[in-house]
Amino acid sequence: MKAPTPAAVSVDEYKNAMRHVVSPVAVVTWTHAGVPEGLTVTAICSATTEPPTLVVCIRGDKSAAERIREAGRFAVNFLSDEQAEIARRFSSHPGEEREAFAPALWTTGASGAPVLDRAVSRFDCAVEAAFEQGSHWVFLGRVIDLGTAPGASLLYRDGFFRRLGTE
Ligand SMILES: Cc1cc2nc3c(=O)[nH]c(=O)nc-3n(C[C@H](O)[C@H](O)[C@H](O)COP(=O)(O)O)c2cc1C
């Protein structure tokens, strides 16, 4: 017999527990109507190594998820701990995104999306699958190009950007 579904936890309980979890910080980018756009995102991890594929979760109530579906391609730029300012810029004022792409820092990747040359790791992706799951759209991005640069990852935990420490 199938076990009964346990009582669900509340959204607040879930969010509170997730605040304790450390995440690397990335800017996900795409191009919409010829205009580069991007968003700071922590809900990203490797999905499969064969083929190289990332999973990226984007809120469904913003234009970003729809525009990434339209573009069919996106880039993931994992930031270094010198790039917290970029994370802040791409997490607010979506209307000013265009100005956020300083030409000295960004070029166009194989996906057609902006890539940050000095990101610790960057991945150009083609959307392999996308499905709506509750509040978010879940994207599987097949990696079509990548690059790395020296630097330590920028981290996020409990409302603050943080740096890696050694034991
Ligand atoms: C550290 C950090 C992590 C975030 N992670 C995600 C994420 O994984 N997925 C997502 O859709 N939005 C994420 N966001 C939110 C977006 O970057 C952005 O702030 C939001 O969509 C802006 O919309 P609003 O100002 O209109 O509310 C994150 C923001 C911050 C600061």
mmCIF file of C-alpha atoms in Angstrom, residues 2-143:
data_model
loop_
_atom_site.group_PDB
_atom_site.id
_atom_site.type_symbol
_atom_site.label_atom_id
_atom_site.label_comp_id
_atom_site.label_asym_id
_atom_site.label_seq_id
_atom_site.Cartn_x
_atom_site.Cartn_y
_atom_site.Cartn_z
ATOM 1 C CA LYS A 2 1.249 3.485 -0.825
ATOM 2 C CA ALA A 3 2.291 5.502 2.247
ATOM 3 C CA PRO A 4 0.095 8.537 2.911
ATOM 4 C CA THR A 5 1.553 11.866 1.774
ATOM 5 C CA PRO A 6 3.135 13.549 4.812
ATOM 6 C CA ALA A 7 1.849 16.971 5.831
ATOM 7 C CA ALA A 8 3.440 19.662 3.664
ATOM 8 C CA VAL A 9 5.804 22.197 5.198
ATOM 9 C CA SER A 10 4.927 25.869 4.868
ATOM 10 C CA VAL A 11 6.613 28.141 2.331
ATOM 11 C CA ASP A 12 8.067 30.184 5.197
ATOM 12 C CA GLU A 13 9.552 27.109 6.860
ATOM 13 C CA TYR A 14 11.083 26.081 3.542
ATOM 14 C CA LYS A 15 12.497 29.552 2.837
ATOM 15 C CA ASN A 16 13.913 29.751 6.348
ATOM 16 C CA ALA A 17 15.681 26.400 6.012
ATOM 17 C CA MET A 18 17.045 27.404 2.590
ATOM 18 C CA ARG A 19 18.523 30.579 4.107
ATOM 19 C CA HIS A 20 21.042 28.309 5.861
ATOM 20 C CA VAL A 21 22.194 26.824 2.552
ATOM 21 C CA VAL A 22 25.194 28.360 0.779
ATOM 22 C CA SER A 23 24.873 28.907 -2.969
ATOM 23 C CA PRO A 24 27.185 30.156 -5.676
ATOM 24 C CA VAL A 25 25.875 33.262 -7.418
ATOM 25 C CA ALA A 26 25.447 33.587 -11.183
ATOM 26 C CA VAL A 27 24.007 36.049 -13.654
ATOM 27 C CA VAL A 28 21.820 34.289 -16.216
ATOM 28 C CA THR A 29 21.700 36.213 -19.491
ATOM 29 C CA TRP A 30 19.767 36.053 -22.746
ATOM 30 C CA THR A 31 18.856 38.320 -25.647
ATOM 31 C CA HIS A 32 15.317 39.570 -26.184
ATOM 32 C CA ALA A 33 14.454 41.427 -29.396
ATOM 33 C CA GLY A 34 18.147 42.080 -29.912
ATOM 34 C CA VAL A 35 18.530 43.539 -26.427
ATOM 35 C CA PRO A 36 20.731 41.807 -23.822
ATOM 36 C CA GLU A 37 19.028 41.047 -20.519
ATOM 37 C CA GLY A 38 20.042 39.256 -17.331
ATOM 38 C CA LEU A 39 19.106 38.260 -13.813
ATOM 39 C CA THR A 40 20.989 37.251 -10.672
ATOM 40 C CA VAL A 41 20.216 33.605 -9.924
ATOM 41 C CA THR A 42 21.294 31.085 -7.276
ATOM 42 C CA ALA A 43 18.958 28.229 -8.224
ATOM 43 C CA ILE A 44 21.445 26.582 -10.612
ATOM 44 C CA CYS A 45 23.354 23.341 -10.539
ATOM 45 C CA SER A 46 24.785 20.702 -12.806
ATOM 46 C CA ALA A 47 22.011 18.373 -13.968
ATOM 47 C CA THR A 48 23.976 15.803 -15.978
ATOM 48 C CA THR A 49 27.583 15.505 -17.109
ATOM 49 C CA GLU A 50 26.705 13.358 -20.158
ATOM 50 C CA PRO A 51 25.654 15.374 -21.963
ATOM 51 C CA PRO A 52 26.896 18.496 -20.126
ATOM 52 C CA THR A 53 23.657 20.057 -18.871
ATOM 53 C CA LEU A 54 22.723 22.639 -16.246
ATOM 54 C CA VAL A 55 19.427 23.080 -14.428
ATOM 55 C CA VAL A 56 18.305 26.674 -13.868
ATOM 56 C CA CYS A 57 15.133 27.791 -12.061
ATOM 57 C CA ILE A 58 13.554 31.138 -12.888
ATOM 58 C CA ARG A 59 10.462 32.668 -11.294
ATOM 59 C CA GLY A 60 7.437 32.377 -13.537
ATOM 60 C CA ASP A 61 5.825 35.670 -12.549
ATOM 61 C CA LYS A 62 8.565 37.748 -14.220
ATOM 62 C CA SER A 63 9.200 38.283 -17.913
ATOM 63 C CA ALA A 64 12.580 36.513 -17.710
ATOM 64 C CA ALA A 65 11.257 32.941 -17.891
ATOM 65 C CA GLU A 66 9.112 33.660 -20.936
ATOM 66 C CA ARG A 67 11.923 35.492 -22.690
ATOM 67 C CA ILE A 68 14.417 32.681 -22.115
ATOM 68 C CA ARG A 69 11.880 30.241 -23.585
ATOM 69 C CA GLU A 70 11.522 32.533 -26.594
ATOM 70 C CA ALA A 71 15.271 32.923 -27.023
ATOM 71 C CA GLY A 72 15.870 29.169 -26.726
ATOM 72 C CA ARG A 73 19.355 29.953 -25.479
ATOM 73 C CA PHE A 74 20.915 31.501 -22.416
ATOM 74 C CA ALA A 75 24.241 31.867 -20.640
ATOM 75 C CA VAL A 76 25.153 31.214 -17.008
ATOM 76 C CA ASN A 77 27.945 33.391 -15.615
ATOM 77 C CA PHE A 78 29.169 32.276 -12.173
ATOM 78 C CA LEU A 79 30.526 35.371 -10.433
ATOM 79 C CA SER A 80 33.793 35.812 -8.559
ATOM 80 C CA ASP A 81 33.967 37.374 -5.107
ATOM 81 C CA GLU A 82 35.152 40.571 -6.808
ATOM 82 C CA GLN A 83 31.828 40.809 -8.676
ATOM 83 C CA ALA A 84 29.221 41.250 -5.916
ATOM 84 C CA GLU A 85 28.342 44.620 -7.420
ATOM 85 C CA ILE A 86 27.332 42.876 -10.653
ATOM 86 C CA ALA A 87 25.097 40.506 -8.635
ATOM 87 C CA ARG A 88 23.404 43.487 -6.978
ATOM 88 C CA ARG A 89 22.912 45.259 -10.273
ATOM 89 C CA PHE A 90 21.233 42.264 -11.899
ATOM 90 C CA SER A 91 18.923 41.571 -8.969
ATOM 91 C CA SER A 92 17.111 44.902 -9.088
ATOM 92 C CA HIS A 93 15.806 47.528 -11.479
ATOM 93 C CA PRO A 94 15.182 45.156 -14.393
ATOM 94 C CA GLY A 95 14.409 48.203 -16.578
ATOM 95 C CA GLU A 96 18.010 49.316 -16.370
ATOM 96 C CA GLU A 97 19.489 46.013 -17.449
ATOM 97 C CA ARG A 98 20.824 47.370 -20.690
ATOM 98 C CA GLU A 99 23.066 49.799 -18.858
ATOM 99 C CA ALA A 100 24.221 46.957 -16.628
ATOM 100 C CA PHE A 101 26.148 45.352 -19.507
ATOM 101 C CA ALA A 102 29.348 47.399 -19.379
ATOM 102 C CA PRO A 103 31.053 46.737 -22.744
ATOM 103 C CA ALA A 104 34.445 46.400 -21.088
ATOM 104 C CA LEU A 105 33.233 43.353 -19.161
ATOM 105 C CA TRP A 106 30.736 41.614 -21.428
ATOM 106 C CA THR A 107 31.008 40.001 -24.865
ATOM 107 C CA THR A 108 28.586 37.862 -26.874
ATOM 108 C CA GLY A 109 28.826 34.116 -26.362
ATOM 109 C CA ALA A 110 28.084 31.187 -28.676
ATOM 110 C CA SER A 111 24.494 31.243 -27.385
ATOM 111 C CA GLY A 112 24.082 34.835 -28.541
ATOM 112 C CA ALA A 113 23.678 35.841 -24.894
ATOM 113 C CA PRO A 114 26.079 38.176 -23.091
ATOM 114 C CA VAL A 115 28.977 36.450 -21.352
ATOM 115 C CA LEU A 116 31.149 37.884 -18.623
ATOM 116 C CA ASP A 117 34.753 37.298 -19.612
ATOM 117 C CA ARG A 118 35.976 37.269 -16.017
ATOM 118 C CA ALA A 119 33.290 34.954 -14.627
ATOM 119 C CA VAL A 120 34.918 32.064 -12.728
ATOM 120 C CA SER A 121 32.944 29.684 -14.955
ATOM 121 C CA ARG A 122 30.583 30.550 -17.758
ATOM 122 C CA PHE A 123 28.353 28.292 -19.779
ATOM 123 C CA ASP A 124 26.532 29.017 -23.023
ATOM 124 C CA CYS A 125 23.416 26.848 -23.165
ATOM 125 C CA ALA A 126 20.689 25.768 -25.562
ATOM 126 C CA VAL A 127 17.328 25.110 -23.905
ATOM 127 C CA GLU A 128 16.847 21.344 -24.010
ATOM 128 C CA ALA A 129 13.682 21.290 -21.917
ATOM 129 C CA ALA A 130 11.597 23.747 -19.929
ATOM 130 C CA PHE A 131 8.677 23.030 -17.646
ATOM 131 C CA GLU A 132 6.635 24.947 -15.133
ATOM 132 C CA GLN A 133 6.930 23.741 -11.554
ATOM 133 C CA GLY A 134 4.905 25.769 -9.065
ATOM 134 C CA SER A 135 6.302 29.279 -8.745
ATOM 135 C CA HIS A 136 9.210 28.682 -11.179
ATOM 136 C CA TRP A 137 10.139 27.562 -14.665
ATOM 137 C CA VAL A 138 12.783 24.854 -14.671
ATOM 138 C CA PHE A 139 15.211 24.974 -17.607
ATOM 139 C CA LEU A 140 17.563 22.242 -18.686
ATOM 140 C CA GLY A 141 20.357 23.926 -20.607
ATOM 141 C CA ARG A 142 22.616 21.843 -22.823
ATOM 142 C CA VAL A 143 26.098 23.389 -22.664
#
